[in-house]
Short mmCIF file of C-alpha atoms and ligand atoms in Angstrom, two decimals:
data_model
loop_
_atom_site.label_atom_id
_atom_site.label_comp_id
_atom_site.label_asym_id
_atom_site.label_seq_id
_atom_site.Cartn_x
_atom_site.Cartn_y
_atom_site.Cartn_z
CA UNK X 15 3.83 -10.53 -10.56
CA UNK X 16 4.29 -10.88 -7.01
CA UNK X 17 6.89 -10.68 -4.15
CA UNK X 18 6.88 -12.62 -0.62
CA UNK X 19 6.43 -11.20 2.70
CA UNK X 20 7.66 -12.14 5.77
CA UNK X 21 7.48 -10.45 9.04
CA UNK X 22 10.73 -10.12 11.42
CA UNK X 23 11.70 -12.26 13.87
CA UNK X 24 9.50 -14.98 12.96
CA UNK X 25 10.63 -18.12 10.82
CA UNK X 26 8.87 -18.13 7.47
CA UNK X 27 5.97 -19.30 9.50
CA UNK X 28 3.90 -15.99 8.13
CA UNK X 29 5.27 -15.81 4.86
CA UNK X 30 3.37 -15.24 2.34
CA UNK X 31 3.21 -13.71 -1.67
CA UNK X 32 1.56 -10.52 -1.99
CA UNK X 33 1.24 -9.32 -6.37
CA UNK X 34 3.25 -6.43 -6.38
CA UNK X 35 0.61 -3.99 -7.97
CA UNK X 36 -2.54 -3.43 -6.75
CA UNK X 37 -5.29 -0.92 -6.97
CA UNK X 38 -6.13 1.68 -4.49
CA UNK X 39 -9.38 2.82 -3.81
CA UNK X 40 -9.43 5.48 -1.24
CA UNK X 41 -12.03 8.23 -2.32
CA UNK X 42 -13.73 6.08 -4.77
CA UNK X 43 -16.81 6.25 -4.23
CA UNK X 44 -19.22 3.37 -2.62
CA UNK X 45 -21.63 3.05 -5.32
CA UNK X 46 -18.53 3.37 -7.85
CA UNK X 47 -16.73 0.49 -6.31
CA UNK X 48 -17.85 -2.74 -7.30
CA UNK X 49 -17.97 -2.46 -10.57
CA UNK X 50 -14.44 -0.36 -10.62
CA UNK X 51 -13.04 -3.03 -8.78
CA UNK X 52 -14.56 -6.04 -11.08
CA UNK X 53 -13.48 -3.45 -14.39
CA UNK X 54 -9.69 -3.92 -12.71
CA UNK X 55 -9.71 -7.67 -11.67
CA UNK X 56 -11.20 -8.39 -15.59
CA UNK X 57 -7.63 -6.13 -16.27
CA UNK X 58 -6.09 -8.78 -14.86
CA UNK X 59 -5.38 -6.89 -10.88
CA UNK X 60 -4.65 -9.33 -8.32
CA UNK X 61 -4.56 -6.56 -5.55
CA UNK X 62 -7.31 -4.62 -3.96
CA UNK X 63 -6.52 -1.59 -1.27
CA UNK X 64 -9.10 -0.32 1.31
CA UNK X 65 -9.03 0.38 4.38
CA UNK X 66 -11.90 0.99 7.35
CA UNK X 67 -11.81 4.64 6.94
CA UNK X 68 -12.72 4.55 3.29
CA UNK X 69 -15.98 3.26 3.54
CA UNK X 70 -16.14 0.98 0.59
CA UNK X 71 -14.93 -2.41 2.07
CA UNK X 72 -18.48 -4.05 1.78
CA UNK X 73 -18.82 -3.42 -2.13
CA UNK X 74 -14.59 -4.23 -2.70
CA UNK X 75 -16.12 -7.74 -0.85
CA UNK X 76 -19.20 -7.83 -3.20
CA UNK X 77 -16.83 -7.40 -5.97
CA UNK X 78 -14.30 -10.51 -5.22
CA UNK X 79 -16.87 -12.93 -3.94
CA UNK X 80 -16.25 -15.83 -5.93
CA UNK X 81 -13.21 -14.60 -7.23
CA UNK X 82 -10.40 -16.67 -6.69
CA UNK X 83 -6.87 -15.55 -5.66
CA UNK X 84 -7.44 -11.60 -5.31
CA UNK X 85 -5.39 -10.17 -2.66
CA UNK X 86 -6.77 -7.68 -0.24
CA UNK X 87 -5.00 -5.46 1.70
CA UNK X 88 -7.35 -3.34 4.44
CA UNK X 89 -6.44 -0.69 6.87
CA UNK X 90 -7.30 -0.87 11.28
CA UNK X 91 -8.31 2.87 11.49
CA UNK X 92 -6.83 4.40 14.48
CA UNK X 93 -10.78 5.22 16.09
CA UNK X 94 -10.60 1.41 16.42
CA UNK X 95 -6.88 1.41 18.03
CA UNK X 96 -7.06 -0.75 21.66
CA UNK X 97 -7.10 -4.30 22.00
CA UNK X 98 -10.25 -5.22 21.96
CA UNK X 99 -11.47 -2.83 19.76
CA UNK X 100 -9.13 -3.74 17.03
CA UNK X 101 -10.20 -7.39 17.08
CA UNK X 102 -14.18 -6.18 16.90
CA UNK X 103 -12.75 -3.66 13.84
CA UNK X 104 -11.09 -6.76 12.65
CA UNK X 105 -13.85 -8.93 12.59
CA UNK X 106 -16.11 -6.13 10.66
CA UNK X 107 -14.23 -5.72 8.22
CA UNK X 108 -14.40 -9.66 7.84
CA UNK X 109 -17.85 -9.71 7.39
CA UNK X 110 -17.27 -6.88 4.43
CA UNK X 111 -14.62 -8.10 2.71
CA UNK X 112 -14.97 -12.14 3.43
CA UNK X 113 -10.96 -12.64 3.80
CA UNK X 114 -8.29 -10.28 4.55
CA UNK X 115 -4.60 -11.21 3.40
CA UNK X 116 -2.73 -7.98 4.61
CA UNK X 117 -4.35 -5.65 7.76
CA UNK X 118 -2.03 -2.87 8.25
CA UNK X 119 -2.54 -0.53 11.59
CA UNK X 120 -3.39 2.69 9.18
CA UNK X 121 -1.18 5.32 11.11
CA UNK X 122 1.24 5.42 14.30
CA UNK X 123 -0.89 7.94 16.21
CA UNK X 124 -1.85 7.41 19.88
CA UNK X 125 1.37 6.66 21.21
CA UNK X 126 -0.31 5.05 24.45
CA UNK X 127 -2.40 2.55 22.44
CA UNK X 128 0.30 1.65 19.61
CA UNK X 129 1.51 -1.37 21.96
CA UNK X 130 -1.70 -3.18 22.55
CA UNK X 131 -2.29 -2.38 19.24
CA UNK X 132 0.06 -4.29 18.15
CA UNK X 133 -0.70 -7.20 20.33
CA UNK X 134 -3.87 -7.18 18.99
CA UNK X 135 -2.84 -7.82 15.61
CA UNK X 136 -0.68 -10.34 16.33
CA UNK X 137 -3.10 -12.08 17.93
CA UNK X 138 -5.35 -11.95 14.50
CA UNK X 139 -2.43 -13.14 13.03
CA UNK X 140 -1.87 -16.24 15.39
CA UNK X 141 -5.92 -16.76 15.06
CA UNK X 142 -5.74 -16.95 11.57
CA UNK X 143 -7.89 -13.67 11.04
CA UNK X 144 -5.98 -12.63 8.66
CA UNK X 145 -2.79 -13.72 6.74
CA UNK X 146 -0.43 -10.98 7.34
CA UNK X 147 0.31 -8.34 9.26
CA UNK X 148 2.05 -4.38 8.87
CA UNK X 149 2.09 -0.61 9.47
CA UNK X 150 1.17 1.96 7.37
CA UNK X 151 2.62 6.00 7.74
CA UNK X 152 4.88 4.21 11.01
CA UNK X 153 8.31 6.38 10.58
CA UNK X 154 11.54 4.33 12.00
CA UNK X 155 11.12 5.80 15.15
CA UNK X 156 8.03 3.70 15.41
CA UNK X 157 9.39 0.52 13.82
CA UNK X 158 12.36 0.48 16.36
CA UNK X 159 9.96 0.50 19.20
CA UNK X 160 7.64 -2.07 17.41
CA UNK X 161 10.56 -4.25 17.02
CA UNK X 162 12.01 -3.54 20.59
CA UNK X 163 9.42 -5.81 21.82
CA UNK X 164 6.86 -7.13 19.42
CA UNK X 165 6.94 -11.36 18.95
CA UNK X 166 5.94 -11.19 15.49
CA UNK X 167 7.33 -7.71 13.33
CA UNK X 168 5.20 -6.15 10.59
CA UNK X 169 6.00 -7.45 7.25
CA UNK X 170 4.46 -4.37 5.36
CA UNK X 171 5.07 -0.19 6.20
CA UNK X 172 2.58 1.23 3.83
CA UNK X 173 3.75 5.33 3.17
CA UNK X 174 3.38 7.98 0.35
CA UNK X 175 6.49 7.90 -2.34
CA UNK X 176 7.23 9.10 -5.63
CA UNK X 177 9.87 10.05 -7.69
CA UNK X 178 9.25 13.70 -6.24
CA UNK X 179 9.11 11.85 -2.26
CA UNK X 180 11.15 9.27 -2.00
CA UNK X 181 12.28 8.32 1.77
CA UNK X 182 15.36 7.11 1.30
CA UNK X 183 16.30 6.73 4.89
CA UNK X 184 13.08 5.02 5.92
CA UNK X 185 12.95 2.54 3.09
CA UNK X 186 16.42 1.48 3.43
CA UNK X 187 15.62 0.86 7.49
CA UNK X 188 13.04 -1.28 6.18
CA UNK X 189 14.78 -3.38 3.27
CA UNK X 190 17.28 -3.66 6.27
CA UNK X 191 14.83 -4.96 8.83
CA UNK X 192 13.35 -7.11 6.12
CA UNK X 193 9.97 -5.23 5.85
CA UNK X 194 8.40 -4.83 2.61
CA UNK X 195 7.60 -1.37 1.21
CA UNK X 196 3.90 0.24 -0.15
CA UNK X 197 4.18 3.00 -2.16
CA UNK X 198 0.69 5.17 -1.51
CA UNK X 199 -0.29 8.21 -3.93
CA UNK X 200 2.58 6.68 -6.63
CA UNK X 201 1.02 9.12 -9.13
CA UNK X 202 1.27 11.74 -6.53
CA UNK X 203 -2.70 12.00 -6.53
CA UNK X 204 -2.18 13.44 -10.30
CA UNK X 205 -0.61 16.39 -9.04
CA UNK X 206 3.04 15.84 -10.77
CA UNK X 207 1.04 13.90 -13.66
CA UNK X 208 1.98 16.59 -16.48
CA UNK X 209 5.64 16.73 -15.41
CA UNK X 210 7.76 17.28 -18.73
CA UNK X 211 10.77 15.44 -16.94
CA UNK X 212 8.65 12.70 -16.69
CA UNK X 213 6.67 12.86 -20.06
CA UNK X 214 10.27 12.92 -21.55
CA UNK X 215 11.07 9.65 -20.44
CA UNK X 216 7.67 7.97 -21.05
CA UNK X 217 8.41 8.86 -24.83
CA UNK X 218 11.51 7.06 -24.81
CA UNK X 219 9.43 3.71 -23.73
CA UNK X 220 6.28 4.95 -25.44
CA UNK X 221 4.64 5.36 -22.01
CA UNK X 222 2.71 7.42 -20.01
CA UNK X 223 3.69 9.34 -17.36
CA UNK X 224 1.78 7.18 -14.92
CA UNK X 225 2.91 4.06 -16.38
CA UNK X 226 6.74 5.77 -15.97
CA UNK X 227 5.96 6.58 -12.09
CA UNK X 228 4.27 3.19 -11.34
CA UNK X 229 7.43 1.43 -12.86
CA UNK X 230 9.99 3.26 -10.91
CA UNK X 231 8.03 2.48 -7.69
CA UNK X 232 8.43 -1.49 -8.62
CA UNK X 233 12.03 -1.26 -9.71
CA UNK X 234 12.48 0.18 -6.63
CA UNK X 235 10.88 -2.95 -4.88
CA UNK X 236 8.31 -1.21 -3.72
CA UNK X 237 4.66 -2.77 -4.24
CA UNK X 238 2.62 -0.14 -5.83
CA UNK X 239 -1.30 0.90 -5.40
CA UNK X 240 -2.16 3.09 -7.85
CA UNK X 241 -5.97 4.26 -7.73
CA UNK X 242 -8.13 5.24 -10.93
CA UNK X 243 -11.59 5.41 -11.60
CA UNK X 244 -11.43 5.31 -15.57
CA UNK X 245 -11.44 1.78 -17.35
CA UNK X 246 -8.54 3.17 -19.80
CA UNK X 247 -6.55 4.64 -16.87
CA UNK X 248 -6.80 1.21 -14.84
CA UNK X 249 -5.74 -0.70 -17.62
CA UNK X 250 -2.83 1.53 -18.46
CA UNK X 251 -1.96 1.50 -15.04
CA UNK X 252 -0.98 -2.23 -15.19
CA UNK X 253 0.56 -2.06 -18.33
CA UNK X 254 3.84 -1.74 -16.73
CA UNK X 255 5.67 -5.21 -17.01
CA UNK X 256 6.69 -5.56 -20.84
CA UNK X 257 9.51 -2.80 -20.10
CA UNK X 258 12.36 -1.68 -18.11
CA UNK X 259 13.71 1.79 -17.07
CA UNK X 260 17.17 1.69 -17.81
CA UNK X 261 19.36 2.85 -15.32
CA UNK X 262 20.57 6.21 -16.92
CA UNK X 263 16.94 7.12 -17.01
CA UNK X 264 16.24 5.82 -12.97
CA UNK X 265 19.04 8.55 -11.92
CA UNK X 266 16.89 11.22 -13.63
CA UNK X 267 13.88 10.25 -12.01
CA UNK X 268 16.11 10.18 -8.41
CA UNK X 269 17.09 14.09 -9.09
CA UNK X 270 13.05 15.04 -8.87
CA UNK X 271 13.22 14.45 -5.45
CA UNK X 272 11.87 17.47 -3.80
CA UNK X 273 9.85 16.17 -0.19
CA UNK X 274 6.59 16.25 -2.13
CA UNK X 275 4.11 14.83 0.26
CA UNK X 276 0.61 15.28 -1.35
CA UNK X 277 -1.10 13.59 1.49
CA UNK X 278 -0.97 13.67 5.77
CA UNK X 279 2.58 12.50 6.98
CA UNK X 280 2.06 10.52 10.61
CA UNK X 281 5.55 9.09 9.94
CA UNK X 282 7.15 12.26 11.64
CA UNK X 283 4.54 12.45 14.73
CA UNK X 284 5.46 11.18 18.22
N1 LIG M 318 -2.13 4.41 3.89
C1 LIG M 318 -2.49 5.65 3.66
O1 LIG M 318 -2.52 6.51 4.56
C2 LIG M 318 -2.87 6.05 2.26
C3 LIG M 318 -2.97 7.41 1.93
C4 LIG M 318 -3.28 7.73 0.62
C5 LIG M 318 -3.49 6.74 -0.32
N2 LIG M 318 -3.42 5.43 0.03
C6 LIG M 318 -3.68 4.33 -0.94
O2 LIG M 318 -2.97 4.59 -2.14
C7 LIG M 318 -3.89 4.61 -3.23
C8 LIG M 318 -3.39 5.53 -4.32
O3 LIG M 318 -3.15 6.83 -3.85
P1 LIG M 318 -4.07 8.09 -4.25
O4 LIG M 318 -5.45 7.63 -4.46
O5 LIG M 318 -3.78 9.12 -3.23
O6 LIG M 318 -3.46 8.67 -5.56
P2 LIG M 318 -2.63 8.21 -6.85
O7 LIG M 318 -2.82 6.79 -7.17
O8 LIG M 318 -1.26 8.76 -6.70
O9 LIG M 318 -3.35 9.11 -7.95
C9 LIG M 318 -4.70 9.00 -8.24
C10 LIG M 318 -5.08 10.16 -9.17
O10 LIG M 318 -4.39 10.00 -10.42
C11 LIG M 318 -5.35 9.90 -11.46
N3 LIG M 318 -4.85 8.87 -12.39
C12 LIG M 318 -4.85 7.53 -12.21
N4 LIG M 318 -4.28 6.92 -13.25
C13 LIG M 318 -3.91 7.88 -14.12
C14 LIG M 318 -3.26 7.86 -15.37
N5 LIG M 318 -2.89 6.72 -15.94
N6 LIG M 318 -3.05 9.05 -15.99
C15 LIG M 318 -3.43 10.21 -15.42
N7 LIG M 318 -4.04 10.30 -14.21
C16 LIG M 318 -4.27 9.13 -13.57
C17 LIG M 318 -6.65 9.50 -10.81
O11 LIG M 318 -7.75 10.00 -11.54
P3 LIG M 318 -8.87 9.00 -12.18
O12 LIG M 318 -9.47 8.25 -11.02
O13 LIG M 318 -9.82 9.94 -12.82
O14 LIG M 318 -8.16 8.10 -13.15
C18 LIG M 318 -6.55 10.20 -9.47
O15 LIG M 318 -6.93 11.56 -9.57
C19 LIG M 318 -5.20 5.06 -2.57
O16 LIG M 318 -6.32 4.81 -3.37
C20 LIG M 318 -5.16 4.25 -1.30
O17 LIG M 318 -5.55 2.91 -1.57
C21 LIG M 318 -3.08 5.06 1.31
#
């Protein structure tokens, strides 16, 4: 399944579809990756996410050449922030990957160096580098100042969310501004996993946990990355479109809010 993307104040110029689940593959590891990736695109995943900083971009490329149609998502990380340096960081990861649909600036930090940044990846944009562009960990203090100036917005913020974080304020700036949603660590890294609340619910659809967490991110409208390692847990991982949470059931996953961040948080920094 997928969703389109556009980025603010542009016409649909930039628009494009992104499939709304995709598999994340920070910490696995780069002798690991190819053949996790190829076990998940044989799964039937349209959507790969890496990033610079994860190290694996070369064998996530080795893994879709000659694949048609598989959607990658990659990650400018902030060592590489500057003008010029993100278009050389840019171009790298091209060689790795072979096509990037979706570069996201990985974190706000270095307020100084966000704007050229920025310019920088709209230029990659404009130049046909890549296909779209967006933000990841930017909090809507750093959207607003994006959008104060930038010519082309980001169509993407990429942050952590779960039943037990869910951002309400920041996600409804960006449905607002038109900007699409990632949720990173959906299965909050498998610390919440076990949650009876959760494992409750799955027994009412005869799913897992995961496959209960993963759902409420997309009825949410939220594109989702989940990451696994383990052929069974990829594949149940996508098993997620031949149901629907009922409302009754979405309200009790909205009371496990608690501000459960299992990862860094660069959307409250300066
Ligand atoms: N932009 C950012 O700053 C940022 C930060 C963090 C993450 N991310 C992205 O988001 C992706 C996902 O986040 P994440 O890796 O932090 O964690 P996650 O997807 O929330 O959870 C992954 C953990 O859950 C386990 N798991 C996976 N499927 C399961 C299932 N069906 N049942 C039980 N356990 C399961 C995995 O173990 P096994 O591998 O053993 O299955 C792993 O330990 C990352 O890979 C990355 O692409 C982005």
């Amino acid at each position: 399944m997928e969703r389109e993307l556009s980025h603010p104040k542009t016409t649909n110029k930039y628009s494009i579809k992104i499939p709304v689940l995709g598999l994340g593959v920070w910490g696995v590891p780069k002798n690991k990756t190819e053949k996790i990736v190829t076990t998940a695109i044989n799964q039937g995943y349209r959507h790969i996410d890496t990033a610079q900083i994860y190290g694996n971009e070369k064998e996530v490329g080795k893994a879709i050449k000659e694949k048609d149609g598989i959607f990658i998502t990659t990650k400018l990380w902030e060592s590489n922030f500057g003008y010029e340096k993100t278009i050389k960081a840019c171009e790298e990861s091209l060689s790795k990957l072979n096509k990037i649909d979706l570069f996201l600036m990985h974190s706000p930090h270095g307020p100084e160096i966000r704007k050229e940044t920025w310019e920088a990846m709209q230029y990659l944009l404009k130049n046909k580098y890549v296909k779209a562009i967006g933000v990841s960990n930017f909090g809507i203090h750093h959207i607003k100042e994006i959008l104060l100036w930038a010519e082309i917005g980001p169509c993407m913020n990429q942050i952590e969310l779960s039943p037990f974080l869910q951002r309400r304020e920041l996600s409804n700036f960006c449905k607002e501004e038109g900007i699409a949603t990632t949720a990173y660590s959906p299965l909050t890294h498998g610390i919440r996993i076990h949650d009876e609340r959760l494992m409750e619910i799955g027994k009412i659809y005869r799913k897992s946990a995961a496959q209960i967490l993963i759902k409420w991110s997309l009825q949410k409208d939220n594109v989702v990355i989940p990451k696994s390692t383990n052929k069974e847990r990829i594949k149940e991982n996508i098993e997620v479109f031949d149901f629907t949470i009922e409302q009754k059931h979405m309200k009790i996953l909205d009371a496990l809010e608690e501000g459960f961040a299992t990862c860094w948080d660069p959307t409250i920094d300066p």
